[in-house]
PDB file of C-alpha atoms and ligand atoms in Angstrom:
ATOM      1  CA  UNK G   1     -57.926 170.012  78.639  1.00 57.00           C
ATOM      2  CA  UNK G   2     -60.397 167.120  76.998  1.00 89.00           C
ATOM      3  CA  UNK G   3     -60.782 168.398  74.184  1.00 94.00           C
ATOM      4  CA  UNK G   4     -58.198 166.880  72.558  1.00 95.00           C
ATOM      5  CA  UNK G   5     -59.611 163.712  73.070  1.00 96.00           C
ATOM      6  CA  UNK G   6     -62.923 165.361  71.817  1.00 96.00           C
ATOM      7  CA  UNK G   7     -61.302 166.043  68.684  1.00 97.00           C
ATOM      8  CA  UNK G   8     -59.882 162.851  68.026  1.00 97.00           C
ATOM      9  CA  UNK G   9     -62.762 160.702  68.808  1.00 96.00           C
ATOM     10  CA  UNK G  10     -64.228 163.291  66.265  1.00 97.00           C
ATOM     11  CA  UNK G  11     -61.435 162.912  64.001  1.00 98.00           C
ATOM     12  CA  UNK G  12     -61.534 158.572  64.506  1.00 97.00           C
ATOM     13  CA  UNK G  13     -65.489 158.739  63.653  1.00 97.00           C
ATOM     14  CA  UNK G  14     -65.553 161.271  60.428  1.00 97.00           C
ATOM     15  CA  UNK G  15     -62.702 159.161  59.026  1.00 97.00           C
ATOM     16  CA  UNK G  16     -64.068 155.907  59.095  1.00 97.00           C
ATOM     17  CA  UNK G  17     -67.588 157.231  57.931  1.00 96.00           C
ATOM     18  CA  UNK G  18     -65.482 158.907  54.486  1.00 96.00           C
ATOM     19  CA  UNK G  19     -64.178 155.161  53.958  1.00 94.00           C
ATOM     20  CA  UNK G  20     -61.228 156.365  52.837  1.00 92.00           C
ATOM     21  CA  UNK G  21     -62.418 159.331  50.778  1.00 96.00           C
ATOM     22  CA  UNK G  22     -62.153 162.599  51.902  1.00 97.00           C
ATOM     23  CA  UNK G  23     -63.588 164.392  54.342  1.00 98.00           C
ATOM     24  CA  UNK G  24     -65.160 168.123  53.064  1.00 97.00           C
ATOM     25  CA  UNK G  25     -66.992 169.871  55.836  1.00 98.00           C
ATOM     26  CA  UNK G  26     -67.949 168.164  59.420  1.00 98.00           C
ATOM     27  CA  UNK G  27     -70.297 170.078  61.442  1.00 98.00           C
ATOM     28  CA  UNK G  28     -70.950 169.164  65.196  1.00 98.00           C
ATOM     29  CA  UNK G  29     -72.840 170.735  68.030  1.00 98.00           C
ATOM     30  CA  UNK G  30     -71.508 172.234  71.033  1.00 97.00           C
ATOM     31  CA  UNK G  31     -73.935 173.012  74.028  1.00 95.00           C
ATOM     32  CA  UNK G  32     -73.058 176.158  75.924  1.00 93.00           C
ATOM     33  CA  UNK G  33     -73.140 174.030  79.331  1.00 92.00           C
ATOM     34  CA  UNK G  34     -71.206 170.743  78.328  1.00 93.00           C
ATOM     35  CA  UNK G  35     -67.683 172.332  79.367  1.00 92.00           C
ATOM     36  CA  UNK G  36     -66.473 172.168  76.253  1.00 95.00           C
ATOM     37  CA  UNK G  37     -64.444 174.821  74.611  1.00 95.00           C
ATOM     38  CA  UNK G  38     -65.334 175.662  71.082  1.00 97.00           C
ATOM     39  CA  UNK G  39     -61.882 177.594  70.528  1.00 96.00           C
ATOM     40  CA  UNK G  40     -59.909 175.323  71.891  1.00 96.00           C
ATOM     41  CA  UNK G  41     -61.626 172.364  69.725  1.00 97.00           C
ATOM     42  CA  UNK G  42     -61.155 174.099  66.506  1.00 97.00           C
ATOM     43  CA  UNK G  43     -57.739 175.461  67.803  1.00 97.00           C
ATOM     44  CA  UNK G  44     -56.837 172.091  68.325  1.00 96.00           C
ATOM     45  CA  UNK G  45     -58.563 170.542  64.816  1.00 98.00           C
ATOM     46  CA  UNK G  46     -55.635 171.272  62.177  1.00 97.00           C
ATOM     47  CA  UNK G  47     -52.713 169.630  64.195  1.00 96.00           C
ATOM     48  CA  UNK G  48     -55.600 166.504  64.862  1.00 97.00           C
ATOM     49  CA  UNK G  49     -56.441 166.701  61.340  1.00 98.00           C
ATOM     50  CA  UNK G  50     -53.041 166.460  59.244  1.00 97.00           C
ATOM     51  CA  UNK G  51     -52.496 163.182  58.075  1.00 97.00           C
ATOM     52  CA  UNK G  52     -55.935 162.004  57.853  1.00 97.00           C
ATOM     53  CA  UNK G  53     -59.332 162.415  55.400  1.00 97.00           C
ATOM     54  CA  UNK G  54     -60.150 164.961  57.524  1.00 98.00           C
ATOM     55  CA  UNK G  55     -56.733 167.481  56.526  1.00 97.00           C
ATOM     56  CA  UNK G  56     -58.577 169.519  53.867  1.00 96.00           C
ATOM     57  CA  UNK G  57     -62.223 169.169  56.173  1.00 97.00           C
ATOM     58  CA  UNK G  58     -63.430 172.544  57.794  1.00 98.00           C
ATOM     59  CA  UNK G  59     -64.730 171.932  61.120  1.00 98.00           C
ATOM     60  CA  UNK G  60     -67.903 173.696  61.658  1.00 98.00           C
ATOM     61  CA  UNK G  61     -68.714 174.422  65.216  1.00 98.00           C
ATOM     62  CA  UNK G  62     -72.169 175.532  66.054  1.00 98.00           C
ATOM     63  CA  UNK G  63     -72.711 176.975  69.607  1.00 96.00           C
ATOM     64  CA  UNK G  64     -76.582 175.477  71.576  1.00 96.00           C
ATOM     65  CA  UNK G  65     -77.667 177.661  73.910  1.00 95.00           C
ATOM     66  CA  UNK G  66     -78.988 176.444  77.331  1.00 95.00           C
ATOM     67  CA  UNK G  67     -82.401 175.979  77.579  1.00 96.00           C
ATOM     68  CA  UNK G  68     -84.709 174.760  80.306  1.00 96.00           C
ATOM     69  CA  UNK G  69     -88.594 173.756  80.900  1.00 97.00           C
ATOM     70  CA  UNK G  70     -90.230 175.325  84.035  1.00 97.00           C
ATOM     71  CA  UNK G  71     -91.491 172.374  86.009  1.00 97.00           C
ATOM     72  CA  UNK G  72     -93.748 174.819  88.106  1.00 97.00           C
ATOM     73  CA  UNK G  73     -94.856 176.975  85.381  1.00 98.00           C
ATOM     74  CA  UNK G  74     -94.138 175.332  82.115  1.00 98.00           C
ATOM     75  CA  UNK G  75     -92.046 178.605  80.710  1.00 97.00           C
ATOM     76  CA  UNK G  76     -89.056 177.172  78.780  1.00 97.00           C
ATOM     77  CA  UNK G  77     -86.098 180.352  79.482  1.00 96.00           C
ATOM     78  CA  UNK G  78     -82.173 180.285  78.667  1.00 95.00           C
ATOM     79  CA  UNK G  79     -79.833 178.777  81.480  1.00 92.00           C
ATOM     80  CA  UNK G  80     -76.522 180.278  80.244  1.00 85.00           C
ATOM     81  CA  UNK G  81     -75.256 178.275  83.827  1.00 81.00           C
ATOM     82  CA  UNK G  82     -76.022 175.930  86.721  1.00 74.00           C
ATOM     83  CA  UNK G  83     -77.575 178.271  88.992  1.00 83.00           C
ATOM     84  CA  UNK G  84     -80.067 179.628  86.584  1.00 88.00           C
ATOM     85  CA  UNK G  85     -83.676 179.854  88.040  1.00 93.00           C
ATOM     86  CA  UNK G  86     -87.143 179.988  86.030  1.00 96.00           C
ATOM     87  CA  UNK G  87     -88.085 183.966  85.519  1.00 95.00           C
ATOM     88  CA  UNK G  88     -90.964 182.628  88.229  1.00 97.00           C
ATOM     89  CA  UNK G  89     -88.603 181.757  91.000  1.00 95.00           C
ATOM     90  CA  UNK G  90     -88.803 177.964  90.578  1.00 95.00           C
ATOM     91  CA  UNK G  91     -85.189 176.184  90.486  1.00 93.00           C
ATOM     92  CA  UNK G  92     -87.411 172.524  89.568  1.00 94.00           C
ATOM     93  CA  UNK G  93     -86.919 172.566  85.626  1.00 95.00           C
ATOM     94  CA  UNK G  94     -85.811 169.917  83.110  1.00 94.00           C
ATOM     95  CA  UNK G  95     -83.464 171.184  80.737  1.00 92.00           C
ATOM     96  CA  UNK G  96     -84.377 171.015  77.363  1.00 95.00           C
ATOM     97  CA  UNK G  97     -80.539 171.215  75.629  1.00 95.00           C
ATOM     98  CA  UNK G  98     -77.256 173.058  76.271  1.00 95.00           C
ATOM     99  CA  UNK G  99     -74.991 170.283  77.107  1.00 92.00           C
ATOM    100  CA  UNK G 100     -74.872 168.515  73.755  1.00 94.00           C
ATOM    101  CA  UNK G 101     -71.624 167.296  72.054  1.00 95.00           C
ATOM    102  CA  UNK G 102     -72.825 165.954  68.856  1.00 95.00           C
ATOM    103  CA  UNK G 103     -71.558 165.473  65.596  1.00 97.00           C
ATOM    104  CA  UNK G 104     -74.106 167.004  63.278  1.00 97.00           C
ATOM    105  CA  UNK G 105     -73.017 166.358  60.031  1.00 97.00           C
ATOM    106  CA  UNK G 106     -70.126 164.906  58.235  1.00 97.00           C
ATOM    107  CA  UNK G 107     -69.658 165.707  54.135  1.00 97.00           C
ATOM    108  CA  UNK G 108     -67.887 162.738  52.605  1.00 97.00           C
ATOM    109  CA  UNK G 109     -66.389 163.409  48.939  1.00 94.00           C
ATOM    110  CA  UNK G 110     -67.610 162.035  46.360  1.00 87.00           C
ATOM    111  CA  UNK G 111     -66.262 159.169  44.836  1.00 70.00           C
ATOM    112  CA  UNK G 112     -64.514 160.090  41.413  1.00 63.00           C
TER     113      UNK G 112
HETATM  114 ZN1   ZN V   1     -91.378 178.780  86.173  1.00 59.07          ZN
END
């Protein structure tokens, strides 16, 4: 299970953004096809968490759905896996998002 180490590296990042502050809300980006569990990050958040700015932070996790362009036809449709084909039969496409891990957004008290 990586995502652990997801959450730390998360963890490492949001705390030396607050510098030293805390750490309010973080919200990062989860594509449906990057392998990456959103239960099991913010399962594993708290324990990551205590000890750090981050202790009092919610972690907000938003879900991207898979999404591909059509190199035959242009038609951008959902790939909710790796064997998903175009609605016109082609399996050429570029895909467009899905397998994101990004952190969107990290709310840093403010300084008193
Ligand atoms: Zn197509």
């Amino acid at each position: 299970m990586h995502e652990l180490s997801i959450v730390c590296s998360i963890v490492e990042l949001a705390s030396e953004a607050a510098e030293g502050r805390a750490v309010r809300r973080v919200t990062i980006e989860i594509g449906k096809l990057s392998g990456v569990e959103p239960e099991a990050v913010a399962f594993c958040f708290p324990e990551v968490a205590r000890g750090t700015p981050l202790e009092d932070a919610t972690l907000d996790i938003r879900e991207v759905e898979a999404e591909a362009r059509c190199d035959i036809c242009g038609a951008e449709f959902p790939t909710p896996d790796m064997l998903s084909a175009c609605p016109c039969g082609s399996r050429q496409f570029e895909r467009l998002r899905g397998d994101e891990l990004n952190i969107k957004s990290i709310e840093i008290e403010e300084a008193a």
